[in-house]
Coordinates of C-alpha atoms in Angstrom, one line a residue:
M1 CA 1.0 -13.6 23.5
Y2 CA -1.8 -15.0 25.7
S3 CA -2.4 -11.8 27.8
Q4 CA -2.2 -9.4 24.4
M5 CA -4.7 -11.4 23.0
L6 CA -7.0 -11.2 25.8
C7 CA -6.8 -7.4 26.1
G8 CA -7.4 -7.3 22.5
L9 CA -10.7 -9.0 22.5
L10 CA -11.1 -6.8 25.9
V11 CA -11.4 -3.8 23.7
R12 CA -12.1 -5.4 20.3
T13 CA -14.0 -2.2 19.0
E14 CA -11.0 0.3 20.0
V15 CA -8.8 -1.6 17.8
L16 CA -8.0 0.1 14.5
R17 CA -5.0 -1.8 13.7
V18 CA -3.5 -5.3 13.7
G19 CA 0.2 -6.3 12.7
A20 CA 3.3 -7.9 13.8
V21 CA 6.7 -7.1 11.8
F22 CA 6.7 -10.0 9.8
A23 CA 3.5 -11.6 7.9
S24 CA 4.8 -14.9 9.4
G25 CA 4.0 -13.5 13.1
L26 CA 0.6 -12.2 12.4
L27 CA -0.3 -15.4 11.1
R28 CA 1.4 -17.1 13.9
A29 CA -1.6 -14.7 16.4
I30 CA -4.4 -16.0 14.6
R31 CA -3.0 -19.6 14.9
F32 CA -2.8 -18.7 18.9
L33 CA -6.2 -17.7 18.8
Q34 CA -7.6 -20.8 16.8
L35 CA -5.8 -22.8 19.3
H36 CA -6.5 -20.9 22.9
W37 CA -10.3 -19.3 22.5
K38 CA -12.1 -21.7 24.3
E39 CA -9.8 -20.7 27.4
L40 CA -9.9 -16.7 26.6
A41 CA -13.7 -17.1 26.4
R42 CA -13.5 -18.4 29.7
D43 CA -11.6 -15.9 31.0
I44 CA -13.6 -13.1 29.7
E45 CA -17.0 -14.7 31.1
T46 CA -15.5 -15.3 34.2
G47 CA -13.2 -12.0 34.6
T48 CA -10.3 -14.2 35.9
L49 CA -6.8 -14.7 34.4
S50 CA -5.8 -18.2 33.1
A51 CA -3.3 -19.5 35.8
K52 CA -1.0 -20.6 32.8
V53 CA -0.1 -16.7 33.0
A54 CA 1.9 -16.6 35.9
E55 CA 4.2 -13.3 35.7
P56 CA 3.3 -11.3 38.7
S57 CA 3.2 -8.0 36.9
I58 CA 1.6 -9.3 34.0
R59 CA -1.3 -10.6 35.8
A60 CA -1.5 -7.1 37.9
A61 CA -1.8 -5.6 34.6
V62 CA -4.4 -7.8 33.0
A63 CA -6.4 -7.4 36.3
E64 CA -6.8 -3.5 35.9
V65 CA -8.7 -3.9 32.8
L66 CA -10.7 -7.4 33.0
E67 CA -13.7 -8.3 34.5
P68 CA -16.8 -10.5 33.6
N69 CA -18.1 -9.8 30.4
P70 CA -20.8 -13.0 29.3
E71 CA -22.0 -11.3 26.2
L72 CA -18.3 -10.7 25.0
A73 CA -17.3 -14.1 26.1
A74 CA -20.0 -15.8 23.9
F75 CA -19.9 -13.7 21.5
V76 CA -15.9 -14.4 20.8
A77 CA -17.2 -18.4 21.4
A78 CA -19.6 -17.6 18.6
E79 CA -17.2 -16.4 16.1
C80 CA -14.5 -18.4 16.9
G81 CA -16.8 -21.6 17.0
K82 CA -17.4 -21.4 13.1
D83 CA -15.5 -24.0 11.0
N84 CA -14.9 -21.3 8.1
W85 CA -12.3 -18.6 9.6
E86 CA -12.5 -16.3 6.7
G87 CA -12.7 -12.3 7.6
I88 CA -11.9 -13.4 11.4
I89 CA -9.7 -10.2 11.6
T90 CA -12.5 -8.2 10.9
R91 CA -15.3 -10.3 12.9
M92 CA -13.3 -10.0 15.9
W93 CA -12.1 -6.2 15.8
P94 CA -14.8 -4.5 13.1
N95 CA -13.2 -1.2 13.2
T96 CA -9.6 -2.5 11.9
R97 CA -8.8 -0.2 9.1
Y98 CA -5.6 -1.9 8.0
L99 CA -2.9 -4.4 8.6
D100 CA 0.5 -3.3 9.7
V101 CA 2.8 -6.2 8.6
I102 CA 5.8 -6.6 6.6
V103 CA 4.9 -8.6 2.9
T104 CA 7.6 -8.0 0.8
G105 CA 10.3 -10.2 -0.6
A106 CA 10.0 -14.3 0.8
M107 CA 6.7 -13.0 3.2
A108 CA 4.5 -11.8 -0.3
Q109 CA 3.7 -15.6 0.0
Y110 CA 1.5 -14.6 3.3
I111 CA -1.0 -12.2 0.7
P112 CA -3.5 -14.4 0.1
T113 CA -3.6 -15.8 3.4
L114 CA -3.8 -12.5 5.1
K115 CA -6.4 -11.5 2.5
F116 CA -8.4 -14.6 4.0
Y117 CA -8.3 -13.9 7.2
S118 CA -8.7 -10.1 7.3
G119 CA -11.7 -9.9 4.6
G120 CA -9.2 -8.0 2.0
L121 CA -7.9 -5.1 4.2
P122 CA -5.4 -3.3 3.0
M123 CA -1.6 -4.6 4.0
A124 CA 0.8 -1.5 5.0
C125 CA 4.5 -1.9 5.0
T126 CA 6.0 0.7 6.5
M127 CA 9.3 0.0 6.9
Y128 CA 12.4 -1.9 5.9
A129 CA 14.9 -3.2 9.1
S130 CA 16.8 -6.3 10.4
S131 CA 18.3 -6.9 13.6
E132 CA 21.4 -4.9 12.7
C133 CA 20.1 -1.7 11.8
Y134 CA 16.9 0.8 10.5
F135 CA 17.3 0.9 6.9
G136 CA 14.6 2.9 5.0
L137 CA 10.8 4.0 5.0
N138 CA 8.0 3.3 2.5
L139 CA 6.6 6.9 1.9
R140 CA 3.6 5.0 0.2
P141 CA 2.7 2.6 3.3
M142 CA -0.7 2.2 1.5
C143 CA 0.5 1.1 -1.6
D144 CA -0.1 -2.4 -3.3
P145 CA 2.6 -4.7 -2.1
S146 CA 3.9 -5.6 -5.0
E147 CA 4.7 -1.7 -5.7
V148 CA 6.5 -1.5 -2.4
S149 CA 9.8 0.8 -2.8
Y150 CA 11.8 1.6 0.9
T151 CA 13.3 5.0 0.6
I152 CA 17.0 4.6 2.5
M153 CA 17.2 6.7 5.6
P154 CA 21.1 7.8 5.9
N155 CA 21.0 9.3 9.0
M156 CA 20.6 5.5 10.6
G157 CA 24.1 4.2 9.3
Y158 CA 26.7 4.7 7.0
F159 CA 25.4 2.4 3.5
E160 CA 27.3 1.4 0.8
L161 CA 26.4 -0.9 -2.0
M162 CA 28.1 -3.8 -3.6
P163 CA 26.8 -4.4 -7.5
H164 CA 25.3 -7.5 -8.2
D165 CA 24.9 -9.4 -11.3
P166 CA 22.1 -11.8 -11.2
E167 CA 23.9 -13.5 -14.2
T168 CA 27.0 -14.5 -12.2
P169 CA 26.5 -17.6 -10.2
A170 CA 28.5 -17.5 -6.7
A171 CA 30.5 -20.5 -7.7
A172 CA 32.2 -18.6 -10.5
V173 CA 33.5 -16.4 -7.8
S174 CA 36.9 -17.0 -6.7
R175 CA 38.2 -16.1 -3.0
D176 CA 41.3 -14.5 -4.9
D177 CA 39.3 -11.9 -6.5
P178 CA 39.6 -8.6 -5.3
P179 CA 36.0 -7.6 -4.2
P180 CA 34.1 -5.3 -5.7
R181 CA 33.9 -1.4 -5.7
L182 CA 31.4 -0.3 -3.1
V183 CA 29.3 2.1 -4.6
D184 CA 28.1 5.1 -2.5
L185 CA 24.4 5.8 -2.2
A186 CA 24.5 8.8 -4.3
D187 CA 25.9 6.9 -7.1
A188 CA 23.5 4.1 -7.3
E189 CA 21.8 3.2 -10.9
V190 CA 18.2 3.0 -11.4
G191 CA 17.2 -0.8 -12.4
K192 CA 20.6 -2.3 -11.0
E193 CA 20.7 -4.9 -8.6
Y194 CA 23.0 -4.5 -5.3
E195 CA 24.1 -6.2 -1.9
L196 CA 23.6 -3.8 0.9
V197 CA 27.0 -3.1 3.0
I198 CA 26.3 -1.1 6.6
T199 CA 28.5 1.1 9.2
T200 CA 26.4 0.9 12.3
Y201 CA 26.7 3.4 15.7
A202 CA 27.1 0.2 17.2
G203 CA 30.4 -0.8 15.8
L204 CA 29.6 -3.1 12.7
C205 CA 32.0 -2.1 10.0
R206 CA 31.2 -2.7 6.3
Y207 CA 28.6 -5.5 7.5
R208 CA 27.4 -7.4 4.4
V209 CA 23.5 -7.6 5.3
G210 CA 23.0 -10.5 2.4
D211 CA 20.0 -8.4 1.6
I212 CA 19.6 -8.1 -2.7
L213 CA 18.0 -4.8 -3.5
Q214 CA 17.3 -3.1 -6.6
V215 CA 17.3 0.5 -7.1
T216 CA 13.0 1.7 -8.5
A217 CA 13.9 5.5 -8.1
F218 CA 15.3 8.6 -6.2
H219 CA 13.5 10.7 -3.8
N220 CA 15.7 14.0 -3.4
A221 CA 18.9 12.4 -3.4
A222 CA 18.2 9.2 -1.4
P223 CA 17.9 5.9 -3.4
Q224 CA 14.7 4.0 -3.1
F225 CA 14.8 -0.1 -3.3
R226 CA 12.7 -2.9 -4.3
F227 CA 13.8 -5.6 -2.0
V228 CA 14.3 -8.4 -4.5
R229 CA 15.7 -11.8 -2.2
R230 CA 18.1 -12.6 0.1
K231 CA 21.9 -14.1 -1.3
N232 CA 22.9 -17.0 -1.8
V233 CA 19.3 -18.9 -0.5
L234 CA 20.4 -22.0 -2.6
L235 CA 19.2 -25.5 -3.6
S236 CA 21.7 -27.1 -5.4
I237 CA 21.9 -31.1 -6.8
D238 CA 24.2 -30.6 -9.7
S239 CA 25.6 -28.0 -11.8
D240 CA 22.3 -26.6 -10.7
K241 CA 21.3 -23.1 -8.7
T242 CA 18.0 -22.2 -7.0
D243 CA 17.9 -18.9 -5.3
E244 CA 15.1 -18.0 -2.8
A245 CA 13.1 -15.7 -5.6
E246 CA 13.0 -18.7 -8.1
L247 CA 12.0 -21.1 -5.4
Q248 CA 8.9 -19.0 -4.6
A249 CA 7.8 -18.0 -8.1
A250 CA 7.9 -21.8 -9.0
V251 CA 5.7 -22.4 -5.3
E252 CA 3.0 -19.9 -6.6
R253 CA 3.0 -21.3 -9.9
A254 CA 2.1 -24.7 -8.6
A255 CA -0.4 -23.0 -5.8
R256 CA -2.4 -22.0 -8.7
L257 CA -3.6 -25.9 -9.4
L258 CA -4.8 -25.5 -5.7
A259 CA -6.9 -22.7 -5.9
P260 CA -10.1 -25.2 -7.4
Y261 CA -10.4 -26.9 -4.3
G262 CA -10.5 -24.0 -1.9
A263 CA -6.5 -24.9 -0.8
S264 CA -3.8 -22.5 -0.1
I265 CA 0.0 -22.9 1.0
V266 CA 0.3 -21.4 4.3
E267 CA 4.0 -21.9 4.7
Y268 CA 6.8 -23.9 2.7
T269 CA 10.4 -24.6 2.9
S270 CA 12.8 -27.0 0.9
E271 CA 15.9 -29.1 0.7
A272 CA 18.4 -30.6 -1.5
D273 CA 17.9 -34.6 -0.8
A274 CA 21.4 -36.1 -1.4
T275 CA 20.3 -39.7 0.0
T276 CA 18.9 -40.6 -3.1
I277 CA 20.8 -41.3 -6.2
P278 CA 20.5 -39.0 -8.1
G279 CA 19.6 -36.0 -5.2
H280 CA 16.3 -34.3 -5.7
Y281 CA 14.7 -31.2 -4.6
V282 CA 12.0 -31.8 -1.5
V283 CA 9.5 -29.2 -1.0
Y284 CA 7.7 -29.4 2.2
W285 CA 4.1 -27.6 2.1
E286 CA 1.5 -27.0 5.0
L287 CA -1.9 -26.3 3.5
M288 CA -4.7 -24.6 4.3
L289 CA -8.7 -25.2 3.2
K290 CA -10.6 -22.5 3.1
G291 CA -13.8 -23.6 4.9
C292 CA -12.1 -26.7 6.6
R293 CA -14.5 -29.2 4.2
E294 CA -12.3 -31.8 3.9
A295 CA -13.9 -33.6 0.9
L296 CA -12.1 -30.9 -1.3
W297 CA -8.8 -32.1 -0.1
P298 CA -6.7 -32.3 -3.5
E299 CA -6.1 -35.9 -4.3
A300 CA -2.4 -37.3 -5.5
A301 CA -2.7 -36.5 -9.2
V302 CA -2.8 -32.8 -8.3
F303 CA 0.0 -32.9 -6.1
E304 CA 2.1 -34.5 -8.9
R305 CA 0.6 -32.0 -11.4
C306 CA 2.2 -29.3 -8.7
C307 CA 5.6 -31.2 -8.7
L308 CA 5.5 -31.0 -12.4
E309 CA 4.3 -27.4 -12.7
M310 CA 7.3 -26.4 -10.2
E311 CA 9.9 -28.0 -12.3
E312 CA 8.7 -26.3 -15.1
A313 CA 9.4 -22.9 -13.3
L314 CA 12.9 -23.5 -12.7
N315 CA 15.7 -22.4 -14.7
S316 CA 17.2 -24.2 -17.8
V317 CA 19.9 -25.6 -15.7
Y318 CA 17.7 -27.6 -13.5
R319 CA 15.7 -29.0 -16.4
Q320 CA 18.9 -29.7 -18.0
G321 CA 19.7 -32.2 -15.4
R322 CA 16.3 -33.1 -15.0
N323 CA 16.5 -34.1 -18.4
G324 CA 19.4 -36.4 -17.9
D325 CA 20.4 -38.5 -14.9
A326 CA 22.0 -35.7 -12.8
I327 CA 18.8 -34.7 -10.8
G328 CA 15.7 -37.0 -9.7
P329 CA 12.2 -35.8 -9.7
L330 CA 11.0 -33.2 -7.6
E331 CA 9.2 -34.5 -4.4
I332 CA 5.9 -32.6 -2.3
R333 CA 5.9 -33.3 1.2
V334 CA 2.3 -32.3 2.8
V335 CA 3.1 -31.9 6.5
R336 CA 0.3 -31.5 9.3
G337 CA -1.0 -27.9 10.1
G338 CA 0.8 -26.5 13.0
T339 CA 3.8 -27.9 11.9
F340 CA 5.8 -24.9 10.9
E341 CA 4.6 -23.6 14.2
E342 CA 6.7 -26.3 16.3
V343 CA 10.0 -25.2 13.7
M344 CA 9.4 -21.8 15.1
D345 CA 9.4 -23.1 18.6
Y346 CA 12.2 -25.3 18.2
A347 CA 14.2 -22.1 16.7
I348 CA 13.2 -19.8 19.5
S349 CA 14.2 -22.4 22.2
R350 CA 17.8 -22.5 20.4
G351 CA 18.0 -18.6 20.5
A352 CA 16.4 -16.7 17.9
S353 CA 14.3 -14.0 18.4
I354 CA 10.4 -14.2 17.8
N355 CA 10.1 -10.4 16.2
Q356 CA 13.2 -11.5 13.7
Y357 CA 12.1 -15.0 13.1
K358 CA 11.5 -16.1 9.2
A359 CA 10.8 -19.4 8.4
P360 CA 13.8 -21.1 6.6
R361 CA 13.3 -21.5 2.7
C362 CA 15.8 -24.1 2.8
V363 CA 17.1 -26.2 5.5
S364 CA 20.0 -28.3 5.7
F365 CA 20.2 -28.7 9.9
G366 CA 19.5 -32.3 10.9
P367 CA 16.7 -31.8 14.0
I368 CA 14.5 -29.4 11.5
I369 CA 14.6 -32.0 8.9
E370 CA 13.8 -34.9 11.4
L371 CA 11.3 -32.6 12.9
L372 CA 9.4 -31.9 9.4
N373 CA 9.4 -35.1 8.3
S374 CA 8.2 -36.7 11.4
R375 CA 5.0 -35.0 10.0
V376 CA 4.6 -35.6 6.6
L377 CA 1.0 -36.5 5.8
S378 CA 1.7 -37.6 2.0
K379 CA 4.6 -37.4 -0.7
H380 CA 4.5 -36.9 -4.1
F381 CA 6.8 -36.7 -6.5
S382 CA 6.9 -35.4 -10.5
P383 CA 5.4 -37.4 -12.7
A384 CA 7.5 -36.8 -15.9
C385 CA 10.4 -34.7 -16.9
P386 CA 10.1 -30.6 -17.4
K387 CA 10.1 -29.3 -20.9
Y388 CA 13.9 -28.7 -22.2
G389 CA 15.7 -28.0 -25.6
P390 CA 19.0 -26.8 -26.0
P391 CA 19.1 -23.3 -26.8
K392 CA 19.0 -22.2 -30.3
K393 CA 21.8 -20.9 -32.1

């Protein structure tokens, strides 16, 4: 990454697009520039590559384009040395036309942060893929991220669809029940949700990817899908079930309370903490302040209102449990900057792919929870129970 960032700065006027597979990867690259711009500027000024880059083939490749450029080094130092990093992408790469990055599904939460760093550049979501297979293309890549639909490419594998009823909780499905009938692509119905099942050239046979998709339209005979969420990413304390989409909607709703302070949520995850009686939801937030003005850091009462706002956004089963004695007050733990980078580094050290990594929305693995808790700056609890009333007959 160091060498790629260095070369990108050397040809800054030739760069037409900036991107990564997922939005989280692009933000990691921006964070990398924040941490290493002094060393990068020094290399540009002297025309020598940092000794930290030890791979001979990489050093030889960079040597072909690296030569002393004090003027560029001074520019990098001046821009990166500013407190305000708003529009840093277009300041460093002025001819950038768009961001090539996936911002659908769980990645949608990064849109405000990417707009801040890019000065509002359009974001192109070009493809839908996973480690197992390529699935589809966005035939309107420059559309608004909220309108993205992917057209399935039937030549990339054999695709089947498992009907998914969002009203049926996973706990209601018995292991003894027969599996639901699989639907061919041509028989998909607009508006319905399905779980994708794939058979690939590499040998996977009727593999359940775990993605929930909603059919939005057809392109010729190929269905077009909107990515809804990952399946079975749940928080649960009692009889409550909170999935990824619902959790994200609650976080986005609470984040609006931070806007007057110039603060936004860079990353988040959660856990169902059963060590307390009753158990409760814990949500970890990493924040960013626009302009880095510490005086605008929200006071504790703001975070408490955020806790309650999240609870108000959750489903009626959760709110019923909160108004009884089954679920404790939701807790927000604010962690220091760079914490989720450390979580990513830990996952990669255990074999995760840097290109396919996505921050988990729910965590239960002890070492990850321990890492998060060791970086906590403050803890805040919901000050009241969310509104709940029995359904009217």
